[in-house]
C-alpha positions as a LaTeX table, in Angstrom:
\begin{tabular}{lrrr}
\hline
Residue & $x$ (\AA) & $y$ (\AA) & $z$ (\AA) \\
\hline
Unk1 & 15.16 & 266.34 & 64.82 \\
Unk2 & 17.82 & 267.41 & 67.32 \\
Unk3 & 18.50 & 263.87 & 68.48 \\
Unk4 & 19.20 & 262.67 & 64.93 \\
Unk5 & 22.07 & 265.19 & 64.80 \\
Unk6 & 23.31 & 264.62 & 68.35 \\
Unk7 & 23.73 & 260.86 & 67.85 \\
Unk8 & 26.33 & 260.97 & 65.04 \\
Unk9 & 28.08 & 264.00 & 66.55 \\
Unk10 & 28.34 & 262.28 & 69.94 \\
Unk11 & 29.51 & 259.01 & 68.40 \\
Unk12 & 32.19 & 260.67 & 66.27 \\
Unk13 & 33.57 & 262.85 & 69.07 \\
Unk14 & 33.72 & 259.85 & 71.43 \\
Unk15 & 35.39 & 257.80 & 68.67 \\
Unk16 & 38.12 & 260.39 & 68.21 \\
Unk17 & 38.69 & 260.69 & 71.95 \\
Unk18 & 38.54 & 257.01 & 72.89 \\
Unk19 & 40.05 & 255.32 & 69.84 \\
Unk20 & 41.95 & 257.60 & 67.49 \\
Unk21 & 43.69 & 259.55 & 70.27 \\
Unk22 & 44.31 & 256.53 & 72.51 \\
Unk23 & 47.39 & 254.52 & 71.56 \\
Unk24 & 46.26 & 251.22 & 73.09 \\
Unk25 & 42.83 & 251.35 & 71.45 \\
Unk26 & 44.34 & 252.46 & 68.15 \\
Unk27 & 46.72 & 249.49 & 68.16 \\
Unk28 & 43.89 & 247.15 & 69.17 \\
Unk29 & 41.83 & 248.44 & 66.22 \\
Unk30 & 44.54 & 247.94 & 63.59 \\
Unk31 & 46.04 & 244.79 & 65.08 \\
Unk32 & 43.72 & 242.43 & 63.12 \\
Unk33 & 45.08 & 243.95 & 59.90 \\
Unk34 & 48.15 & 241.75 & 60.26 \\
Unk35 & 45.87 & 238.99 & 58.95 \\
Unk36 & 44.36 & 241.06 & 56.15 \\
Unk37 & 45.43 & 239.80 & 52.68 \\
Unk38 & 45.70 & 243.34 & 51.29 \\
Unk39 & 48.05 & 244.40 & 54.08 \\
Unk40 & 50.13 & 241.23 & 53.77 \\
Unk41 & 50.45 & 241.72 & 50.02 \\
Unk42 & 51.41 & 245.37 & 50.46 \\
Unk43 & 54.14 & 244.51 & 52.96 \\
Unk44 & 55.45 & 241.66 & 50.81 \\
Unk45 & 55.51 & 243.86 & 47.71 \\
Unk46 & 57.25 & 246.74 & 49.44 \\
Unk47 & 59.91 & 244.56 & 51.05 \\
Unk48 & 60.57 & 242.70 & 47.81 \\
Unk49 & 60.73 & 245.85 & 45.69 \\
Unk50 & 63.14 & 247.57 & 48.08 \\
Unk51 & 65.37 & 244.51 & 48.25 \\
Unk52 & 65.51 & 243.96 & 44.51 \\
Unk53 & 66.61 & 247.56 & 44.01 \\
Unk54 & 69.84 & 246.52 & 45.75 \\
Unk55 & 70.31 & 243.19 & 43.95 \\
Unk56 & 71.41 & 242.58 & 40.36 \\
Unk57 & 71.55 & 238.90 & 39.45 \\
Unk58 & 71.04 & 239.17 & 35.72 \\
Unk59 & 68.94 & 236.33 & 34.33 \\
Unk60 & 68.18 & 235.08 & 37.84 \\
Unk61 & 66.59 & 238.37 & 38.87 \\
Unk62 & 62.98 & 237.28 & 38.38 \\
Unk63 & 63.57 & 233.92 & 40.06 \\
Unk64 & 65.09 & 235.58 & 43.12 \\
Unk65 & 62.29 & 238.16 & 43.20 \\
Unk66 & 59.63 & 235.44 & 43.23 \\
Unk67 & 61.50 & 233.50 & 45.91 \\
Unk68 & 61.96 & 236.53 & 48.16 \\
Unk69 & 58.35 & 237.65 & 47.67 \\
Unk70 & 56.99 & 234.21 & 48.54 \\
Unk71 & 59.25 & 234.06 & 51.60 \\
Unk72 & 58.16 & 237.45 & 52.89 \\
Unk73 & 54.51 & 236.69 & 52.14 \\
Unk74 & 54.82 & 233.46 & 54.08 \\
Unk75 & 56.40 & 235.31 & 56.99 \\
Unk76 & 53.41 & 237.66 & 57.18 \\
Unk77 & 51.26 & 234.70 & 58.21 \\
Unk78 & 53.30 & 234.01 & 61.36 \\
Unk79 & 52.83 & 235.07 & 64.97 \\
Unk80 & 56.16 & 236.90 & 64.75 \\
Unk81 & 54.76 & 239.19 & 62.07 \\
Unk82 & 51.68 & 239.93 & 64.16 \\
Unk83 & 53.93 & 241.07 & 67.00 \\
Unk84 & 56.01 & 243.13 & 64.56 \\
Unk85 & 52.85 & 244.74 & 63.20 \\
Unk86 & 51.58 & 245.73 & 66.65 \\
Unk87 & 54.95 & 247.15 & 67.69 \\
Unk88 & 55.27 & 249.18 & 64.51 \\
Unk89 & 51.76 & 250.59 & 64.76 \\
Unk90 & 52.31 & 251.61 & 68.36 \\
Unk91 & 55.21 & 253.72 & 67.09 \\
Unk92 & 53.21 & 254.94 & 64.10 \\
Unk93 & 50.22 & 256.14 & 66.14 \\
Unk94 & 51.90 & 259.37 & 67.17 \\
Unk95 & 52.77 & 260.15 & 63.56 \\
Unk96 & 49.19 & 259.50 & 62.41 \\
Unk97 & 47.64 & 261.79 & 65.02 \\
Unk98 & 50.28 & 264.43 & 64.29 \\
Unk99 & 49.41 & 264.24 & 60.58 \\
Unk100 & 45.73 & 264.76 & 61.40 \\
Unk101 & 46.80 & 267.92 & 63.24 \\
Unk102 & 49.29 & 268.82 & 60.51 \\
Unk103 & 49.61 & 271.66 & 58.05 \\
Unk104 & 47.38 & 272.29 & 55.07 \\
Unk105 & 48.24 & 270.24 & 52.00 \\
Unk106 & 49.77 & 267.35 & 53.93 \\
Unk107 & 48.50 & 263.83 & 53.30 \\
Unk108 & 48.10 & 261.32 & 56.13 \\
Unk109 & 50.50 & 258.43 & 55.61 \\
Unk110 & 51.64 & 255.38 & 57.54 \\
Unk111 & 55.35 & 254.68 & 57.50 \\
Unk112 & 56.05 & 250.95 & 57.12 \\
Unk113 & 59.80 & 251.31 & 57.75 \\
Unk114 & 59.51 & 249.90 & 61.31 \\
Unk115 & 57.62 & 246.90 & 59.91 \\
Unk116 & 60.23 & 246.38 & 57.18 \\
Unk117 & 63.04 & 246.65 & 59.74 \\
Unk118 & 61.54 & 243.96 & 61.94 \\
Unk119 & 60.76 & 241.73 & 58.94 \\
Unk120 & 64.35 & 242.06 & 57.77 \\
Unk121 & 65.70 & 241.10 & 61.20 \\
Unk122 & 63.48 & 238.03 & 61.35 \\
Unk123 & 64.41 & 236.91 & 57.82 \\
Unk124 & 68.14 & 237.40 & 58.47 \\
Unk125 & 67.80 & 235.42 & 61.70 \\
Unk126 & 66.17 & 232.59 & 59.76 \\
Unk127 & 68.97 & 232.61 & 57.17 \\
Unk128 & 66.85 & 233.68 & 54.19 \\
Unk129 & 69.14 & 234.45 & 51.20 \\
Unk130 & 69.49 & 238.16 & 50.30 \\
Unk131 & 67.48 & 239.22 & 53.35 \\
Unk132 & 70.44 & 241.32 & 54.50 \\
Unk133 & 70.09 & 243.33 & 51.27 \\
Unk134 & 66.68 & 244.67 & 52.26 \\
Unk135 & 67.13 & 248.42 & 52.87 \\
Unk136 & 65.35 & 249.99 & 55.81 \\
Unk137 & 64.14 & 253.45 & 54.81 \\
Unk138 & 61.00 & 255.51 & 55.07 \\
Unk139 & 58.33 & 253.64 & 53.10 \\
Unk140 & 54.88 & 255.18 & 53.26 \\
Unk141 & 51.40 & 254.21 & 52.21 \\
Unk142 & 48.83 & 256.96 & 51.86 \\
Unk143 & 45.62 & 256.48 & 53.84 \\
Unk144 & 44.25 & 260.01 & 53.42 \\
Unk145 & 44.96 & 262.30 & 50.47 \\
Unk146 & 45.96 & 265.95 & 51.04 \\
Unk147 & 42.66 & 267.52 & 49.89 \\
Unk148 & 40.49 & 265.23 & 51.99 \\
Unk149 & 42.90 & 265.58 & 54.92 \\
Unk150 & 42.46 & 269.35 & 54.78 \\
Unk151 & 38.68 & 268.92 & 54.75 \\
Unk152 & 38.79 & 266.70 & 57.82 \\
Unk153 & 41.41 & 268.47 & 59.93 \\
Unk154 & 39.11 & 271.22 & 61.21 \\
Unk155 & 36.37 & 268.71 & 62.04 \\
Unk156 & 38.91 & 266.42 & 63.68 \\
Unk157 & 40.19 & 269.18 & 65.96 \\
Unk158 & 36.69 & 270.17 & 66.99 \\
Unk159 & 35.69 & 266.59 & 67.72 \\
Unk160 & 38.89 & 266.13 & 69.75 \\
Unk161 & 38.09 & 269.25 & 71.79 \\
Unk162 & 34.60 & 267.94 & 72.55 \\
Unk163 & 35.75 & 264.47 & 73.65 \\
Unk164 & 33.11 & 262.25 & 75.21 \\
Unk165 & 31.05 & 265.13 & 76.62 \\
Unk166 & 28.52 & 265.30 & 73.76 \\
Unk167 & 27.73 & 261.62 & 74.37 \\
Unk168 & 27.34 & 262.22 & 78.11 \\
Unk169 & 25.23 & 265.31 & 77.48 \\
Unk170 & 22.99 & 263.44 & 75.06 \\
Unk171 & 22.30 & 260.70 & 77.61 \\
Unk172 & 21.51 & 263.26 & 80.32 \\
Unk173 & 19.23 & 265.11 & 77.90 \\
Unk174 & 17.28 & 261.93 & 77.09 \\
Unk175 & 16.78 & 261.07 & 80.75 \\
Unk176 & 15.61 & 264.61 & 81.53 \\
Unk177 & 13.13 & 264.63 & 78.64 \\
Unk178 & 11.48 & 261.40 & 79.79 \\
Unk179 & 11.63 & 262.41 & 83.45 \\
Unk180 & 10.05 & 265.83 & 82.91 \\
Unk181 & 7.33 & 264.32 & 80.72 \\
Unk182 & 6.53 & 261.74 & 83.39 \\
Unk183 & 6.43 & 264.28 & 86.24 \\
Unk184 & 4.38 & 266.90 & 84.43 \\
Unk185 & 1.98 & 264.82 & 82.36 \\
Unk186 & 2.16 & 261.28 & 83.59 \\
Unk187 & 2.98 & 257.88 & 82.20 \\
Unk188 & 1.39 & 258.28 & 78.77 \\
Unk189 & 3.39 & 261.44 & 78.11 \\
Unk190 & 6.56 & 259.68 & 79.23 \\
Unk191 & 5.83 & 256.82 & 76.84 \\
Unk192 & 5.24 & 259.28 & 74.01 \\
Unk193 & 8.59 & 260.97 & 74.78 \\
Unk194 & 10.27 & 257.57 & 74.84 \\
Unk195 & 8.80 & 256.71 & 71.43 \\
Unk196 & 10.05 & 260.03 & 70.02 \\
Unk197 & 13.51 & 259.35 & 71.46 \\
Unk198 & 13.48 & 255.89 & 69.91 \\
Unk199 & 12.65 & 257.36 & 66.51 \\
Unk200 & 15.40 & 259.94 & 66.93 \\
Unk201 & 17.94 & 257.23 & 67.77 \\
Unk202 & 16.94 & 255.27 & 64.67 \\
Unk203 & 17.36 & 258.32 & 62.45 \\
Unk204 & 20.64 & 259.22 & 64.14 \\
Unk205 & 22.00 & 255.71 & 63.64 \\
Unk206 & 21.09 & 255.77 & 59.95 \\
Unk207 & 22.70 & 259.19 & 59.54 \\
Unk208 & 25.88 & 257.98 & 61.25 \\
Unk209 & 26.04 & 254.97 & 58.92 \\
Unk210 & 25.67 & 257.24 & 55.91 \\
Unk211 & 28.43 & 259.54 & 57.18 \\
Unk212 & 30.80 & 256.59 & 57.68 \\
Unk213 & 30.09 & 255.24 & 54.19 \\
Unk214 & 30.45 & 258.63 & 52.50 \\
Unk215 & 33.62 & 259.38 & 54.44 \\
Unk216 & 35.15 & 256.05 & 53.43 \\
Unk217 & 34.36 & 256.65 & 49.78 \\
Unk218 & 35.79 & 260.17 & 49.79 \\
Unk219 & 38.94 & 259.06 & 51.58 \\
Unk220 & 39.67 & 256.23 & 49.16 \\
Unk221 & 39.02 & 258.37 & 46.10 \\
Unk222 & 42.24 & 260.30 & 46.78 \\
Unk223 & 44.42 & 257.33 & 47.67 \\
Unk224 & 46.84 & 256.09 & 44.95 \\
Unk225 & 45.76 & 252.83 & 43.31 \\
Unk226 & 48.72 & 250.88 & 44.69 \\
Unk227 & 47.78 & 251.85 & 48.27 \\
Unk228 & 43.98 & 251.63 & 47.94 \\
Unk229 & 43.43 & 248.07 & 49.17 \\
Unk230 & 45.61 & 248.58 & 52.24 \\
Unk231 & 44.06 & 252.02 & 52.90 \\
Unk232 & 40.58 & 250.50 & 52.67 \\
Unk233 & 41.57 & 247.86 & 55.22 \\
Unk234 & 42.91 & 250.54 & 57.58 \\
Unk235 & 39.80 & 252.69 & 57.16 \\
Unk236 & 37.49 & 249.75 & 57.85 \\
Unk237 & 39.49 & 248.70 & 60.90 \\
Unk238 & 39.48 & 252.17 & 62.42 \\
Unk239 & 35.75 & 252.70 & 61.81 \\
Unk240 & 34.65 & 249.23 & 62.90 \\
Unk241 & 33.62 & 250.58 & 66.33 \\
Unk242 & 31.50 & 253.25 & 64.62 \\
Unk243 & 29.68 & 250.63 & 62.58 \\
Unk244 & 29.09 & 248.64 & 65.78 \\
Unk245 & 27.74 & 251.81 & 67.39 \\
Unk246 & 25.31 & 252.17 & 64.49 \\
Unk247 & 23.81 & 248.74 & 65.13 \\
Unk248 & 23.66 & 249.22 & 68.91 \\
Unk249 & 21.95 & 252.62 & 68.68 \\
Unk250 & 19.62 & 251.34 & 65.96 \\
Unk251 & 18.60 & 248.34 & 68.09 \\
Unk252 & 18.04 & 250.50 & 71.18 \\
Unk253 & 16.02 & 252.99 & 69.14 \\
Unk254 & 13.79 & 250.29 & 67.67 \\
Unk255 & 13.21 & 248.71 & 71.10 \\
Unk256 & 12.30 & 252.07 & 72.65 \\
Unk257 & 10.05 & 253.07 & 69.77 \\
Unk258 & 8.18 & 249.78 & 69.47 \\
Unk259 & 8.07 & 249.18 & 73.22 \\
Unk260 & 6.72 & 252.63 & 74.05 \\
Unk261 & 4.09 & 252.57 & 71.30 \\
Unk262 & 2.97 & 249.07 & 72.21 \\
Unk263 & 2.68 & 249.99 & 75.88 \\
Unk264 & 0.63 & 253.10 & 75.05 \\
Unk265 & $-1.76$ & 251.03 & 72.94 \\
Unk266 & $-2.20$ & 248.44 & 75.71 \\
Unk267 & $-2.77$ & 251.13 & 78.32 \\
Unk268 & $-5.31$ & 252.80 & 76.05 \\
Unk269 & $-7.26$ & 249.58 & 75.64 \\
Unk270 & $-7.21$ & 248.91 & 79.38 \\
Unk271 & $-8.40$ & 252.45 & 80.09 \\
Unk272 & $-11.17$ & 252.08 & 77.50 \\
Unk273 & $-12.43$ & 248.92 & 79.18 \\
Unk274 & $-12.35$ & 250.68 & 82.56 \\
Unk275 & $-14.30$ & 253.69 & 81.30 \\
Unk276 & $-16.87$ & 251.53 & 79.50 \\
Unk277 & $-17.52$ & 248.45 & 81.66 \\
Unk278 & $-19.48$ & 245.61 & 80.13 \\
Unk279 & $-23.28$ & 245.86 & 80.63 \\
Unk280 & $-24.67$ & 243.50 & 83.29 \\
Unk281 & $-26.58$ & 240.47 & 81.98 \\
Unk282 & $-30.38$ & 240.87 & 81.80 \\
Unk283 & $-32.30$ & 239.66 & 84.85 \\
Unk284 & $-34.10$ & 236.32 & 84.48 \\
Unk285 & $-37.84$ & 235.79 & 85.01 \\
Unk286 & $-38.97$ & 235.97 & 88.62 \\
\hline
\end{tabular}
């Protein structure tokens, strides 16, 4: 059914245009990740590892590592870190979209150097020992492997070119279908068209959910093990609006399908009673 294809295509193209390509919406989508345990652990591990590469304290090395890791991990629970995370991702958005438009063979990565820089400044300001030894250099986590990135780049560009117009066109198409059915064949035909549209929306929502799940699995299969938890958190955050769309479209489809069918049945019963009125009671004795 055409509608079952139009729904996921429209949702994906609108998602790329309204969320992935829009800096404010992108930051709003990934902002909650500052509270995600996998992201906090990744940041704490990266900061600690980079710092300990610059420090040699002999037998105290492990003790200092644990102290610094716990300190950084504690910092990731603060409001200051949430602000740092948002600022860094605002800067990173351009790099992410550029990578999605990039050359063949390039993975899509997020550079955490801006986050590390801000964390370092905050820790130095608070007087944390050895915080000034934390080097600030390009530190990336892979969120999309090179093979999968190549597979998605062509689709991404096409969806970007389409923007929100497939979604607008789909809505106009649905209204026209119901309207033409009502004008040409009456209410019952319009209800039948509405029921068909409802079924198409249900199928389209299910197909979109399958595409999101399959895409997530394929993306994470190429991500290195050390980055997988953080990459999964990023993928889930960026596709959260798509999963919400699935439930909204599914609910609308069910309402239209059940409502239209129920109304047709009720109208049929009413028409049957009108066409076959009850026989008058027999006359009594005179």
